[in-house]
Coordinates of N, CA and C in Angstrom, one line a residue:
Chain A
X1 N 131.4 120.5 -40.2 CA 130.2 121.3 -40.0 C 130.3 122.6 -40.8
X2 N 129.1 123.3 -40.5 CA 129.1 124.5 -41.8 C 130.1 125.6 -41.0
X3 N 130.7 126.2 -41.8 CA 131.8 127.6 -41.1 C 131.2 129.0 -42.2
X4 N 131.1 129.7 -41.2 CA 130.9 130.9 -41.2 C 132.2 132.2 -40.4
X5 N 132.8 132.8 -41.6 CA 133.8 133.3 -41.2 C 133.5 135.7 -40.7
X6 N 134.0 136.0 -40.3 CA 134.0 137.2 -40.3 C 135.2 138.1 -40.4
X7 N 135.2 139.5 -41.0 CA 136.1 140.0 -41.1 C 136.0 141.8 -41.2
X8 N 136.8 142.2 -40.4 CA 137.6 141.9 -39.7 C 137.4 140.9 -38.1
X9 N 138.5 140.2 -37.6 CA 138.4 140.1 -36.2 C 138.3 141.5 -35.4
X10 N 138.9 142.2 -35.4 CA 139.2 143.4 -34.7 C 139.4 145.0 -35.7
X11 N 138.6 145.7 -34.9 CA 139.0 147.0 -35.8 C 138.7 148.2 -34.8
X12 N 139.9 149.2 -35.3 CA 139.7 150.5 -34.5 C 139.7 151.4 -35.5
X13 N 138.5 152.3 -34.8 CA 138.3 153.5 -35.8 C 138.4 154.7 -35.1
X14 N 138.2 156.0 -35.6 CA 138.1 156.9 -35.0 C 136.7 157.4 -35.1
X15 N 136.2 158.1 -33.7 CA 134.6 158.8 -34.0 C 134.5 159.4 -35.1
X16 N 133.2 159.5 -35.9 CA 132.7 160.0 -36.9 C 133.0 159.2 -38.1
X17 N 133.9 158.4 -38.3 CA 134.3 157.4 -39.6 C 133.2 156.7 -39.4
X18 N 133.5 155.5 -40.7 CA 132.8 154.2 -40.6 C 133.5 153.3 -41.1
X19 N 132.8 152.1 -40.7 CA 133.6 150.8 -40.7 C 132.1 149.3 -40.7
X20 N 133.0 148.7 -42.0 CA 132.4 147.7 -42.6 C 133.0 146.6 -42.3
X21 N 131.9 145.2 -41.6 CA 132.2 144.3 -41.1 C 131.4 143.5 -42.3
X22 N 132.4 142.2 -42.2 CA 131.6 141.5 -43.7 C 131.3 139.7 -42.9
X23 N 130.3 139.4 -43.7 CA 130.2 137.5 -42.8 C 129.9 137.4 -44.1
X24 N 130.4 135.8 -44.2 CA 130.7 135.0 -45.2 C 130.3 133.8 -44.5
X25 N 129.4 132.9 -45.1 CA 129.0 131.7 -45.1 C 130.1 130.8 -46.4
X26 N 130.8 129.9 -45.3 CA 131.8 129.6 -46.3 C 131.6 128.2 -47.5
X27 N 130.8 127.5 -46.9 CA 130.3 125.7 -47.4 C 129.1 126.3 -47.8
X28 N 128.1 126.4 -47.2 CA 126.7 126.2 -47.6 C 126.4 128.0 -48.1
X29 N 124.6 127.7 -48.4 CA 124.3 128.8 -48.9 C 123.2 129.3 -47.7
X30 N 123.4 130.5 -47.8 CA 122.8 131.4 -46.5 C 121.6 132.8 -47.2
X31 N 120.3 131.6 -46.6 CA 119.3 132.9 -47.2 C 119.0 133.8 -46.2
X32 N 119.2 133.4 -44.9 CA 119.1 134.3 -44.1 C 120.6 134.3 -43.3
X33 N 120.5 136.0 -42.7 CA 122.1 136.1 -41.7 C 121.0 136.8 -40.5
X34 N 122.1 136.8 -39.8 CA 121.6 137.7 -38.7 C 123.1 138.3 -37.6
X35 N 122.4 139.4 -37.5 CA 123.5 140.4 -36.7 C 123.4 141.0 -34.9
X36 N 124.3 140.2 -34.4 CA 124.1 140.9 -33.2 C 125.3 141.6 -32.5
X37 N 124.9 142.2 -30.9 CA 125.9 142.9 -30.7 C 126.1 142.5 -29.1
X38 N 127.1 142.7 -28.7 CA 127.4 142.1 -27.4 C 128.2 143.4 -26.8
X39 N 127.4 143.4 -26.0 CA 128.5 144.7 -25.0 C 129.5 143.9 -23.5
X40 N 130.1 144.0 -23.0 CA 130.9 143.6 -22.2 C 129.9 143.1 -21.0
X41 N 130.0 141.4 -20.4 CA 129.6 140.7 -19.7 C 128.0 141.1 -19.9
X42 N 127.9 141.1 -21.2 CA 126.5 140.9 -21.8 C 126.0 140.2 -22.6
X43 N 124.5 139.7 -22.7 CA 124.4 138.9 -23.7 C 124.7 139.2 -25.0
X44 N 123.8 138.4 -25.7 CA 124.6 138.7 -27.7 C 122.6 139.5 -27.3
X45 N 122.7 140.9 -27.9 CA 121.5 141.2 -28.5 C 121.3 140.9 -30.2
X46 N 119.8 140.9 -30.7 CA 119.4 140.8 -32.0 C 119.9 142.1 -32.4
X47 N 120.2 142.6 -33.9 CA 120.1 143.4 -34.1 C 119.3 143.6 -35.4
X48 N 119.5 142.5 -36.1 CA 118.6 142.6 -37.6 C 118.8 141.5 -38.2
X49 N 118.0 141.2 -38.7 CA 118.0 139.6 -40.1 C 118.0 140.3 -41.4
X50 N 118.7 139.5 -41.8 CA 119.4 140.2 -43.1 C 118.9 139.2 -44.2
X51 N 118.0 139.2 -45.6 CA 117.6 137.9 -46.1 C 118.0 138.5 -47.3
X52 N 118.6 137.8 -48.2 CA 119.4 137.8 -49.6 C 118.8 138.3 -50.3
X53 N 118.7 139.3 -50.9 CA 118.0 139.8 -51.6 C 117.1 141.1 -51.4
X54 N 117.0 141.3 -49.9 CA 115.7 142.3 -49.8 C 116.5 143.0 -48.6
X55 N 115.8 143.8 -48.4 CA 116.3 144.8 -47.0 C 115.9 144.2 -45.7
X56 N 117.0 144.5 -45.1 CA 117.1 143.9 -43.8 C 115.9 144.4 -42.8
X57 N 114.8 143.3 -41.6 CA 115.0 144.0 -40.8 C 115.4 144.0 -39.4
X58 N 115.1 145.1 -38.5 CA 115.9 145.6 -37.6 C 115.0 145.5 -36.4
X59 N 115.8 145.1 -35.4 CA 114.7 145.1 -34.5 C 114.8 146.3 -33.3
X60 N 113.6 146.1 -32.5 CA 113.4 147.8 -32.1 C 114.3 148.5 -31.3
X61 N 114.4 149.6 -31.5 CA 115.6 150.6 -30.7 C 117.2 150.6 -31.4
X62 N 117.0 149.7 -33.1 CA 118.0 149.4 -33.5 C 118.3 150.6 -34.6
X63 N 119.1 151.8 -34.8 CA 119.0 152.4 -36.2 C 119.1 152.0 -37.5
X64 N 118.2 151.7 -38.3 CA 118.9 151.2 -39.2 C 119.6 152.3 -40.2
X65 N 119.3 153.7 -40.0 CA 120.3 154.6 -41.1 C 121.7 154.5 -40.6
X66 N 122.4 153.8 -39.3 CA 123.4 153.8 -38.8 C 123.5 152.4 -38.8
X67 N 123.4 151.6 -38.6 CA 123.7 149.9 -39.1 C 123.3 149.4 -40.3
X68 N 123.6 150.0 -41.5 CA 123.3 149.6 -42.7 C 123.7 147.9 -42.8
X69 N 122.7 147.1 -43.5 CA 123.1 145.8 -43.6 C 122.7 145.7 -45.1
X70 N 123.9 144.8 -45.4 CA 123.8 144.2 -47.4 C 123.5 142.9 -47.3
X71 N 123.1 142.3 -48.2 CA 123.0 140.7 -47.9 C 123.2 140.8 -49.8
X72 N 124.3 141.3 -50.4 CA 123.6 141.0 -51.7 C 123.7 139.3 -52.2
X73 N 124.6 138.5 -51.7 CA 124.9 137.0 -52.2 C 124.1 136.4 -51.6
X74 N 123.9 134.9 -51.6 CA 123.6 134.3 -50.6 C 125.0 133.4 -49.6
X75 N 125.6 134.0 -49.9 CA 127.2 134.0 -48.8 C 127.6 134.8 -48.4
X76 N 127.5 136.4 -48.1 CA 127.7 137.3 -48.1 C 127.1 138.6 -47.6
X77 N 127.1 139.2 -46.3 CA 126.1 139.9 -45.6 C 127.4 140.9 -45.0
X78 N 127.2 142.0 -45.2 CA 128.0 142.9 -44.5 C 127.0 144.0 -43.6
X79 N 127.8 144.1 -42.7 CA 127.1 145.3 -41.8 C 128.1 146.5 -41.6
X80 N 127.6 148.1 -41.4 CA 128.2 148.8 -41.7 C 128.2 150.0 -40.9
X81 N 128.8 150.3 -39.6 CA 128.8 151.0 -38.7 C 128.7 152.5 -39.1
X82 N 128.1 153.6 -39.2 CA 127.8 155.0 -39.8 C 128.3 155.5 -38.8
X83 N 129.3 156.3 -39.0 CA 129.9 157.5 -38.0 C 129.4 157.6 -36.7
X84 N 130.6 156.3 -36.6 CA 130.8 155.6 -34.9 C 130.9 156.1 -34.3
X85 N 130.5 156.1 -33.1 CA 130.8 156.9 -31.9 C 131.6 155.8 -30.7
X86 N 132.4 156.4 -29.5 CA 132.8 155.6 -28.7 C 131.7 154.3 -28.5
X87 N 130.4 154.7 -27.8 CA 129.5 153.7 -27.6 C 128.7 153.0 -28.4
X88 N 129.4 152.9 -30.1 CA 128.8 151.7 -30.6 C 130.5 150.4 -30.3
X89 N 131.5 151.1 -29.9 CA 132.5 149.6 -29.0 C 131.7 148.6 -28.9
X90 N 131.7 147.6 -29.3 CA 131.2 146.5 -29.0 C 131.4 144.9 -29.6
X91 N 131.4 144.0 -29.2 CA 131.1 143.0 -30.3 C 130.1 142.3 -31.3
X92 N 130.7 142.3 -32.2 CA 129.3 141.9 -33.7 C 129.5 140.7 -33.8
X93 N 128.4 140.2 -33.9 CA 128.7 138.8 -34.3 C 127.2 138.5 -35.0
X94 N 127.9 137.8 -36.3 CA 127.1 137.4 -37.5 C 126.4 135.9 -37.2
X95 N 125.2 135.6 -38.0 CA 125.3 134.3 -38.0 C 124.3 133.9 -39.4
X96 N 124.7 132.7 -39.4 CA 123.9 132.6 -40.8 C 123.1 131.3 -40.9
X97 N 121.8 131.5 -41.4 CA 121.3 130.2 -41.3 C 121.3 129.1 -42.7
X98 N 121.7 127.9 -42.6 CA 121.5 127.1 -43.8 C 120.3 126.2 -44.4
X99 N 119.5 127.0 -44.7 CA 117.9 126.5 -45.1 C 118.0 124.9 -45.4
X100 N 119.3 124.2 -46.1 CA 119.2 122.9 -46.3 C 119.6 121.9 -45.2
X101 N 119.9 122.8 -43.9 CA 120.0 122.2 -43.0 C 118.9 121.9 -41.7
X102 N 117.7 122.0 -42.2 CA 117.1 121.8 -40.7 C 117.2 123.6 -40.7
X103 N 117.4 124.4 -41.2 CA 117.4 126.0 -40.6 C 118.4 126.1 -39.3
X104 N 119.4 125.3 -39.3 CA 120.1 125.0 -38.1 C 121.0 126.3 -38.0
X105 N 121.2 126.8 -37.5 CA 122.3 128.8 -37.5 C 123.5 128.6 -36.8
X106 N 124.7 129.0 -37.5 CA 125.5 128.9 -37.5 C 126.6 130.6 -36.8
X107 N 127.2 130.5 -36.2 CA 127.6 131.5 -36.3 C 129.0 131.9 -36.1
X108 N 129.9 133.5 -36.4 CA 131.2 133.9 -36.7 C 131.4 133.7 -35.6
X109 N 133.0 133.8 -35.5 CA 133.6 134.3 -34.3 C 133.6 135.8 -33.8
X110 N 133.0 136.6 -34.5 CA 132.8 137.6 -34.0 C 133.8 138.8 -34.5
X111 N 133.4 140.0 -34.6 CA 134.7 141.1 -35.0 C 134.7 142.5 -33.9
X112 N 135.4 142.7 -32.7 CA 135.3 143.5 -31.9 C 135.9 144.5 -32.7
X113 N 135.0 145.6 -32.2 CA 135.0 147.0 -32.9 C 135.2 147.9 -31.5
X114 N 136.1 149.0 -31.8 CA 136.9 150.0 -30.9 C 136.7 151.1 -31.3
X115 N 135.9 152.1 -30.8 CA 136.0 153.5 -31.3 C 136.6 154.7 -30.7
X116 N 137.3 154.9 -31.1 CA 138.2 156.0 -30.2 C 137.6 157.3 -30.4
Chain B
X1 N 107.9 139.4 -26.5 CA 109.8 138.9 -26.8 C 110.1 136.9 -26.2
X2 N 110.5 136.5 -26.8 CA 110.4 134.5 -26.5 C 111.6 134.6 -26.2
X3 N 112.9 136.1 -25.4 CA 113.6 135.6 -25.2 C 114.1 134.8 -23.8
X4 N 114.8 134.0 -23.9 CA 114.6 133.2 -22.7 C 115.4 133.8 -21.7
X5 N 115.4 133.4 -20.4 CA 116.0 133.8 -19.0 C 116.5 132.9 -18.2
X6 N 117.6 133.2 -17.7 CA 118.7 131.9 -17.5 C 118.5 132.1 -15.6
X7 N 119.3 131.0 -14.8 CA 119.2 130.8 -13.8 C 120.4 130.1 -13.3
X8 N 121.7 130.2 -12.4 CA 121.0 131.8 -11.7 C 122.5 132.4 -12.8
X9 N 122.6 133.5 -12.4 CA 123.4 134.5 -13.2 C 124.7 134.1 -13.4
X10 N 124.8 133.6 -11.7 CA 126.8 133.6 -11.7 C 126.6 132.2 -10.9
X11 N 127.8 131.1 -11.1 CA 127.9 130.6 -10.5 C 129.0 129.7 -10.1
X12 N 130.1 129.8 -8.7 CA 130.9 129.1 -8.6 C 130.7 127.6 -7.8
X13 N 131.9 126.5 -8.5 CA 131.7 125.4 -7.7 C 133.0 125.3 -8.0
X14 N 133.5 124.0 -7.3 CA 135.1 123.1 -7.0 C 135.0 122.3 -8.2
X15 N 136.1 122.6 -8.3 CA 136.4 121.4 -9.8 C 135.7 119.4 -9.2
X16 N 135.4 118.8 -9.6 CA 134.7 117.7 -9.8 C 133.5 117.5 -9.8
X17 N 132.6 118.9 -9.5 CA 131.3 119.0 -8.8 C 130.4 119.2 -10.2
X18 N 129.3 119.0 -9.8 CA 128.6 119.1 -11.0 C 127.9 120.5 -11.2
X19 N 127.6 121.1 -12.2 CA 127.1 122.7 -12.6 C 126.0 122.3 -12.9
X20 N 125.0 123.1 -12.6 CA 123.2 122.6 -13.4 C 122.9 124.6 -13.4
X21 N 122.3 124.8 -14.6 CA 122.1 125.6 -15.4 C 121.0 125.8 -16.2
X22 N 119.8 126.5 -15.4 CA 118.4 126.8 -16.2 C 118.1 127.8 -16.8
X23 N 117.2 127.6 -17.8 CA 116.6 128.8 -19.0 C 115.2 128.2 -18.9
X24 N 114.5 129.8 -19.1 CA 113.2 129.7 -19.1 C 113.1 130.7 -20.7
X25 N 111.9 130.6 -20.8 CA 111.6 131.0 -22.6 C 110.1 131.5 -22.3
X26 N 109.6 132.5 -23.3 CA 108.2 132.5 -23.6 C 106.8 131.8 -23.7
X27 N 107.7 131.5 -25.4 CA 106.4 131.3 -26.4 C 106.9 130.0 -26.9
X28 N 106.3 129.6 -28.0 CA 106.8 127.9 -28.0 C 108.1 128.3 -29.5
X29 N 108.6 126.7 -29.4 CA 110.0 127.0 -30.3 C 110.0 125.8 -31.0
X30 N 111.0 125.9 -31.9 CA 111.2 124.8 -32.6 C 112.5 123.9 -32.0
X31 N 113.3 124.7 -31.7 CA 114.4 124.0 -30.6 C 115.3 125.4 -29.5
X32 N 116.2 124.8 -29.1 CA 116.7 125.2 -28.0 C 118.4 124.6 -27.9
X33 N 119.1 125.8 -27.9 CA 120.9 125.4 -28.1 C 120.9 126.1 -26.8
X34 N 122.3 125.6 -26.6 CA 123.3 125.6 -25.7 C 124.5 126.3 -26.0
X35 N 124.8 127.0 -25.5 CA 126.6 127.8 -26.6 C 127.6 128.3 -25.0
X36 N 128.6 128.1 -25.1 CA 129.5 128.4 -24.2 C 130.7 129.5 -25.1
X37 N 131.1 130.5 -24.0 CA 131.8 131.5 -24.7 C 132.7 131.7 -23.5
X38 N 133.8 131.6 -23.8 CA 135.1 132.3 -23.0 C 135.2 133.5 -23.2
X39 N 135.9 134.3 -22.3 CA 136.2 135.6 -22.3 C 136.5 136.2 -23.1
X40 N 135.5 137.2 -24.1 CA 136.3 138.0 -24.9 C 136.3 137.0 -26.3
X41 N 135.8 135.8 -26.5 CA 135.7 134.9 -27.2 C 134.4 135.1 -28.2
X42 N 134.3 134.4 -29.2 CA 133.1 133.7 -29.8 C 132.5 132.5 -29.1
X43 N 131.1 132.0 -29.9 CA 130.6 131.6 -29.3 C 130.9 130.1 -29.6
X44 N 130.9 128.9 -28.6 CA 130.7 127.2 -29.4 C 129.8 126.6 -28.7
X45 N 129.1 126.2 -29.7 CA 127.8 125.5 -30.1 C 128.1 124.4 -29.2
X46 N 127.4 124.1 -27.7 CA 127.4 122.7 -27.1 C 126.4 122.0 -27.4
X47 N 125.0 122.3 -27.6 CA 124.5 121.0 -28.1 C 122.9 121.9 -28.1
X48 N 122.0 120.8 -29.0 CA 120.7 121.8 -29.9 C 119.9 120.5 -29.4
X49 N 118.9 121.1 -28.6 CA 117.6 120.2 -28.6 C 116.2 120.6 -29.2
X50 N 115.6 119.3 -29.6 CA 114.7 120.1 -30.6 C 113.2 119.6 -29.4
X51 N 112.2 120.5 -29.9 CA 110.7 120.4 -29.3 C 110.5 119.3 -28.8
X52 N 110.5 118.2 -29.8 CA 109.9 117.2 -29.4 C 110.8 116.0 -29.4
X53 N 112.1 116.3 -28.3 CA 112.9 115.9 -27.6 C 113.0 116.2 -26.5
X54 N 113.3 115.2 -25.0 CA 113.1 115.3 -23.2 C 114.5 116.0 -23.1
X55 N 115.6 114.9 -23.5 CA 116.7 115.2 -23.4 C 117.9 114.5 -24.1
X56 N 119.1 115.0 -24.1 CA 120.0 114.7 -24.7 C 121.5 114.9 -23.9
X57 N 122.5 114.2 -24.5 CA 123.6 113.9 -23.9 C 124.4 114.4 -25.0
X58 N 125.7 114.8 -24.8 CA 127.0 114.6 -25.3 C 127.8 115.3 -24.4
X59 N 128.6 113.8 -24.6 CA 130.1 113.7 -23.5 C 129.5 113.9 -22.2
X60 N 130.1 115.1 -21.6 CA 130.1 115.4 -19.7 C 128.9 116.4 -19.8
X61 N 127.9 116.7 -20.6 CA 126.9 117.5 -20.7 C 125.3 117.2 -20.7
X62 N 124.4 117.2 -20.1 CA 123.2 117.0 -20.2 C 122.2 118.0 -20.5
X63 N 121.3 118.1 -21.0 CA 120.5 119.0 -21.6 C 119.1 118.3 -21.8
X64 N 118.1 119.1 -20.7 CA 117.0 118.4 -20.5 C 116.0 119.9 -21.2
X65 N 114.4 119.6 -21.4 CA 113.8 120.5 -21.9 C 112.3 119.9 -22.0
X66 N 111.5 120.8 -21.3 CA 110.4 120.6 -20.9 C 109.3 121.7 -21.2
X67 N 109.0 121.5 -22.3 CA 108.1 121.9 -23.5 C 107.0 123.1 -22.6
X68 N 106.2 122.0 -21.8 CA 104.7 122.3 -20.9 C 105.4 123.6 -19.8
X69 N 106.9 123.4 -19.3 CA 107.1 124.5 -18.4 C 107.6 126.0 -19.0
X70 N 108.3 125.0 -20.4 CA 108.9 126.2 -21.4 C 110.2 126.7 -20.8
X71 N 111.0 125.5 -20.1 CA 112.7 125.4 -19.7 C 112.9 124.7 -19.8
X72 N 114.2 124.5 -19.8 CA 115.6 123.7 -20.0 C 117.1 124.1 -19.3
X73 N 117.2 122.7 -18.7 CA 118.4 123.0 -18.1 C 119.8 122.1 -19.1
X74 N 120.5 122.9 -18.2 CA 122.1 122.2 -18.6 C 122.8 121.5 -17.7
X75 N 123.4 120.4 -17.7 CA 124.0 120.1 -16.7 C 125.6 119.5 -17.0
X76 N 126.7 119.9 -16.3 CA 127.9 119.9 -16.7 C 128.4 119.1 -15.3
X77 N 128.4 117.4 -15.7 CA 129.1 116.5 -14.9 C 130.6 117.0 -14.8
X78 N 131.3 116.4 -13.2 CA 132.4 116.4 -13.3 C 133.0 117.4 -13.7
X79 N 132.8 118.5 -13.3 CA 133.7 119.9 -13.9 C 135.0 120.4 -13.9
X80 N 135.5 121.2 -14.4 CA 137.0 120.9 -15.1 C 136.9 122.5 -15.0
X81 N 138.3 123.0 -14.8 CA 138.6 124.2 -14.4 C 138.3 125.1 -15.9
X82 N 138.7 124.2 -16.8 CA 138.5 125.0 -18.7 C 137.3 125.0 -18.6
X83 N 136.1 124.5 -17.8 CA 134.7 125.1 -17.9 C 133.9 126.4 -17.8
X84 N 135.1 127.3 -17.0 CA 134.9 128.0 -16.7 C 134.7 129.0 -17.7
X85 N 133.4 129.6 -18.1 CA 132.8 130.2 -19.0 C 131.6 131.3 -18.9
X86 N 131.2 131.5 -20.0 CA 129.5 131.8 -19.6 C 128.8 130.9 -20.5
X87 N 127.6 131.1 -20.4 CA 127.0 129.7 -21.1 C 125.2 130.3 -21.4
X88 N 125.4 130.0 -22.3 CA 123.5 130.9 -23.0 C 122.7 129.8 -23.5
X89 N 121.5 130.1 -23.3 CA 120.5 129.5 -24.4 C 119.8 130.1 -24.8
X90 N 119.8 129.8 -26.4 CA 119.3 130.4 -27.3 C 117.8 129.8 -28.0
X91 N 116.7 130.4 -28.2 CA 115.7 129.7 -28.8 C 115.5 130.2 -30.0
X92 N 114.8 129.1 -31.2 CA 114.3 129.3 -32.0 C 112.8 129.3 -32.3
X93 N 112.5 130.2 -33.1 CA 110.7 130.1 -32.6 C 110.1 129.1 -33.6
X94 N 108.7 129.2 -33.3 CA 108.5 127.8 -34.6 C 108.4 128.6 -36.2
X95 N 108.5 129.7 -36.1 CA 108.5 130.2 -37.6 C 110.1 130.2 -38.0
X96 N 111.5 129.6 -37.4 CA 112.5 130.2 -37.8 C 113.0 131.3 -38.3
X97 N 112.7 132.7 -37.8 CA 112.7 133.6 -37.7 C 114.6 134.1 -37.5
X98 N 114.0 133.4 -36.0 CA 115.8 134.4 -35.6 C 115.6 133.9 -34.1
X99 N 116.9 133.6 -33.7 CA 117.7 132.8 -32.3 C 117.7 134.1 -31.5
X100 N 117.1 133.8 -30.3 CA 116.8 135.1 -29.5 C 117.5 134.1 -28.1
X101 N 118.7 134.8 -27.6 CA 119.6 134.5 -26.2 C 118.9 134.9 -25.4
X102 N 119.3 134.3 -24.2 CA 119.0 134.2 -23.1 C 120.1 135.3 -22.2
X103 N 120.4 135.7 -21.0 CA 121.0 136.6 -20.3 C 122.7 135.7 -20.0
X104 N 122.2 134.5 -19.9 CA 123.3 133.7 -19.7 C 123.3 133.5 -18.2
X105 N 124.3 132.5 -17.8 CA 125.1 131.7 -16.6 C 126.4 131.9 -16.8
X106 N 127.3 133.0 -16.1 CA 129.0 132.7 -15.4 C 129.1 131.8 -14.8
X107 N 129.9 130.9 -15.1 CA 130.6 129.6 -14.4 C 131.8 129.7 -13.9
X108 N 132.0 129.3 -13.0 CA 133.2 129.6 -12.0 C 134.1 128.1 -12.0
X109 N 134.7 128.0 -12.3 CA 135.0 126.4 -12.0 C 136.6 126.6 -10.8
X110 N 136.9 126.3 -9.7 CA 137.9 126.5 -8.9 C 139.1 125.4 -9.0
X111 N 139.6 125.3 -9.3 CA 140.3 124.2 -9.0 C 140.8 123.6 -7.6

């Protein structure tokens, strides 16, 4: 089946830095990704669809000047945490859809993010 | 918002017993997954039913879906203490848009 990888698994930052999480669609080609975030014994929320080529959007209550998302490939969507604070901790998890498949979505194992 | 709403939130049983697990949804969809996530885990894909399918099987899992009520359940025969999970469903809308989760079901499995 199709794999979709993420990277980092894990990252600790400190407040006010930033930190770049990347998803890779590894077999197929991905015109659309999508980004969500999971807080502890929570669901996975939307965060934004990211389509190759154009600017991502975001869905509501989401910042986008603080979750910057790239989609420049069509394998390739990075999201980009802007001077993190403790309470963006969370987990991301990417997913990516393969238009030659039925639009069937695929998605990372996820990269837990730590902000100290 | 089409995202769906699961039933009931937490749930323990004894290992052999069977688990049944409902989602309710909005607006109409093109299909409807199943994903189980261990603690602290990513997510795996148990099984994808589409609109204009009742139900579906693989292995010790059932997955029923009923269009007209706009739910679907899960059902986990014979349960097994590695069941112990949480368990979401996710919809897709009919424009393929974006997979919008459900709150989820904690599974308890006892041995």
């Amino acid at each position: 089946g199709a794999v979709v990888s993420q990277h980092p698994s894990w990252v600790i930052c400190k407040s006010g830095t930033s930190v770049k999480i990347e998803c890779r669609s590894l077999d197929f080609q991905a015109t659309t990704m999508f980004w969500y975030r999971q807080f502890p014994k929570q669901s996975l929320m939307l965060m934004a669809t990211s389509n190759e080529g154009s600017k991502a959007t975001y869905e509501q209550g989401v910042e986008k000047d603080k979750f910057l998302i790239n989609h420049a490939s069509l394998t390739l969507s990075t999201l980009t945490v802007t001077s993190a604070h403790p309470e963006d901790s969370s987990f991301y998890i990417c997913s990516a859809r393969d238009a030659a498949d039925g639009g069937e979505q695929y998605f990372g194992p996820g990269t837990r993010l730590t902000v100290t | 918002s089409q995202q769906g709403e699961e039933d009931p939130q937490a749930l323990s049983i004894q290992e052999g017993e069977n688990a049944t697990m409902n989602c309710s949804y909005k607006t109409s969809i093109n299909n409807l997954q199943w994903y189980r996530q261990n603690s602290g885990r990513g997510l795996v894909h148990l099984i994808l039913i589409r609109s204009n399918e009742r139900e579906k099987h693989s292995g010790r899992l059932r997955v029923t879906l009923d269009t007209s009520k706009k739910s679907s359940s899960l059902l986990i025969t014979a349960s097994r203490a590695a069941d112990t999970a949480s368990y979401f469903c996710a919809t897709d809308g009919t424009s393929y848009d974006k997979v919008i989760f459900g709150p989820g079901t904690s599974l308890s499995v006892i041995p």
